[in-house]
Amino acid sequence: MADWEIWLVIAVLALATACTRSSFWLIGHHITIPKRVQEMLRYAPACALAAIVAPDLILGADGQAVLDASNLKLISGIVATIYYLLRRNMLETIIFGMAFFTALRLISVT
């Protein structure tokens, strides 16, 4: 791609982002979102996070799913999930999960 094409794509994406993010601000209270839709939108951040994290936990370096004991990320994710279910503290879970993953990596190297 030429430089001008890259800048054009960036400008169009910036405009699209600005329009979609400002649409509710510009429209204001002129429209009402149904209560059922509002309830479903509560789960959007969790779904987005799962869509970002899950492929990283499941896919190996070659892009194929690795669902065995050699996938240290998946094992760490499962252990961190169990830790969260027991403790219900997100910050502790992040720290514990990263420490567990680091320990697994150090053990597997030696």
Short mmCIF file of C-alpha atoms in Angstrom, two decimals:
data_model
loop_
_atom_site.label_atom_id
_atom_site.label_comp_id
_atom_site.label_asym_id
_atom_site.label_seq_id
_atom_site.Cartn_x
_atom_site.Cartn_y
_atom_site.Cartn_z
CA MET A 1 0.00 0.00 0.00
CA ALA A 2 1.10 3.53 -0.65
CA ASP A 3 1.53 5.97 2.23
CA TRP A 4 -1.52 7.98 1.23
CA GLU A 5 -3.67 4.81 1.25
CA ILE A 6 -2.56 3.99 4.78
CA TRP A 7 -3.36 7.50 5.96
CA LEU A 8 -6.73 7.35 4.19
CA VAL A 9 -7.59 4.08 5.97
CA ILE A 10 -6.55 5.62 9.32
CA ALA A 11 -8.69 8.71 8.67
CA VAL A 12 -11.74 6.66 7.64
CA LEU A 13 -11.42 4.39 10.67
CA ALA A 14 -11.02 7.40 12.97
CA LEU A 15 -14.16 8.95 11.46
CA ALA A 16 -16.11 5.70 11.81
CA THR A 17 -15.00 5.36 15.43
CA ALA A 18 -15.93 8.96 16.22
CA CYS A 19 -19.37 8.57 14.62
CA THR A 20 -20.23 5.35 16.41
CA ARG A 21 -18.98 6.56 19.78
CA SER A 22 -20.68 9.95 19.58
CA SER A 23 -24.00 8.73 18.20
CA PHE A 24 -25.56 8.21 21.64
CA TRP A 25 -24.22 11.56 22.83
CA LEU A 26 -25.60 13.37 19.78
CA ILE A 27 -28.97 11.63 19.84
CA GLY A 28 -29.31 12.02 23.58
CA HIS A 29 -32.57 10.89 25.12
CA HIS A 30 -34.49 11.04 21.85
CA ILE A 31 -34.47 7.27 21.59
CA THR A 32 -35.11 4.69 24.26
CA ILE A 33 -33.29 1.40 24.40
CA PRO A 34 -35.57 -1.47 25.40
CA LYS A 35 -34.98 -2.83 28.89
CA ARG A 36 -34.10 -6.28 27.53
CA VAL A 37 -31.38 -4.79 25.29
CA GLN A 38 -30.01 -2.79 28.24
CA GLU A 39 -29.82 -6.00 30.28
CA MET A 40 -27.98 -7.80 27.47
CA LEU A 41 -25.51 -4.93 27.07
CA ARG A 42 -24.34 -5.51 30.65
CA TYR A 43 -22.56 -8.64 29.40
CA ALA A 44 -20.83 -6.98 26.43
CA PRO A 45 -17.55 -6.14 28.26
CA ALA A 46 -17.22 -9.68 29.61
CA CYS A 47 -17.89 -11.14 26.16
CA ALA A 48 -15.34 -8.82 24.56
CA LEU A 49 -12.73 -9.75 27.15
CA ALA A 50 -13.43 -13.46 26.63
CA ALA A 51 -13.09 -13.02 22.87
CA ILE A 52 -9.67 -11.45 23.38
CA VAL A 53 -8.33 -13.81 26.06
CA ALA A 54 -9.69 -17.19 24.91
CA PRO A 55 -7.72 -17.45 21.64
CA ASP A 56 -4.52 -16.56 23.47
CA LEU A 57 -5.12 -19.33 25.99
CA ILE A 58 -6.17 -22.00 23.51
CA LEU A 59 -4.08 -21.41 20.37
CA GLY A 60 -0.47 -22.50 20.12
CA ALA A 61 2.38 -20.77 18.28
CA ASP A 62 1.33 -22.35 14.97
CA GLY A 63 -2.29 -21.15 15.28
CA GLN A 64 -3.70 -24.59 16.04
CA ALA A 65 -5.70 -25.36 19.17
CA VAL A 66 -3.60 -26.98 21.90
CA LEU A 67 -5.81 -28.56 24.54
CA ASP A 68 -3.31 -30.72 26.40
CA ALA A 69 -0.91 -30.38 29.34
CA SER A 70 1.78 -28.79 27.16
CA ASN A 71 -0.27 -25.58 26.89
CA LEU A 72 0.99 -23.68 29.94
CA LYS A 73 -1.26 -20.67 29.24
CA LEU A 74 -4.38 -22.81 29.27
CA ILE A 75 -3.36 -24.57 32.50
CA SER A 76 -2.61 -21.20 34.12
CA GLY A 77 -5.94 -19.80 32.94
CA ILE A 78 -7.85 -22.73 34.41
CA VAL A 79 -5.98 -22.50 37.73
CA ALA A 80 -6.53 -18.71 37.85
CA THR A 81 -10.26 -19.22 37.18
CA ILE A 82 -10.49 -21.70 40.05
CA TYR A 83 -8.58 -19.25 42.27
CA TYR A 84 -11.05 -16.49 41.38
CA LEU A 85 -14.04 -18.72 42.13
CA LEU A 86 -12.58 -19.42 45.57
CA ARG A 87 -11.41 -15.90 46.47
CA ARG A 88 -13.58 -13.51 44.37
CA ASN A 89 -10.77 -10.95 44.12
CA MET A 90 -9.77 -9.90 40.60
CA LEU A 91 -6.44 -8.24 41.47
CA GLU A 92 -5.30 -11.27 43.47
CA THR A 93 -6.39 -13.52 40.60
CA ILE A 94 -4.32 -11.59 38.07
CA ILE A 95 -1.25 -11.66 40.30
CA PHE A 96 -1.74 -15.34 41.17
CA GLY A 97 -2.35 -16.33 37.54
CA MET A 98 0.75 -14.54 36.28
CA ALA A 99 2.88 -15.96 39.12
CA PHE A 100 1.57 -19.46 38.40
CA PHE A 101 2.26 -19.08 34.67
CA THR A 102 5.77 -17.77 35.36
CA ALA A 103 6.46 -20.68 37.72
CA LEU A 104 5.25 -23.18 35.11
CA ARG A 105 7.47 -21.60 32.46
CA LEU A 106 10.50 -21.67 34.75
CA ILE A 107 9.85 -25.29 35.72
CA SER A 108 9.34 -26.39 32.09
CA VAL A 109 12.61 -24.74 30.96
CA THR A 110 14.75 -26.68 33.43
#
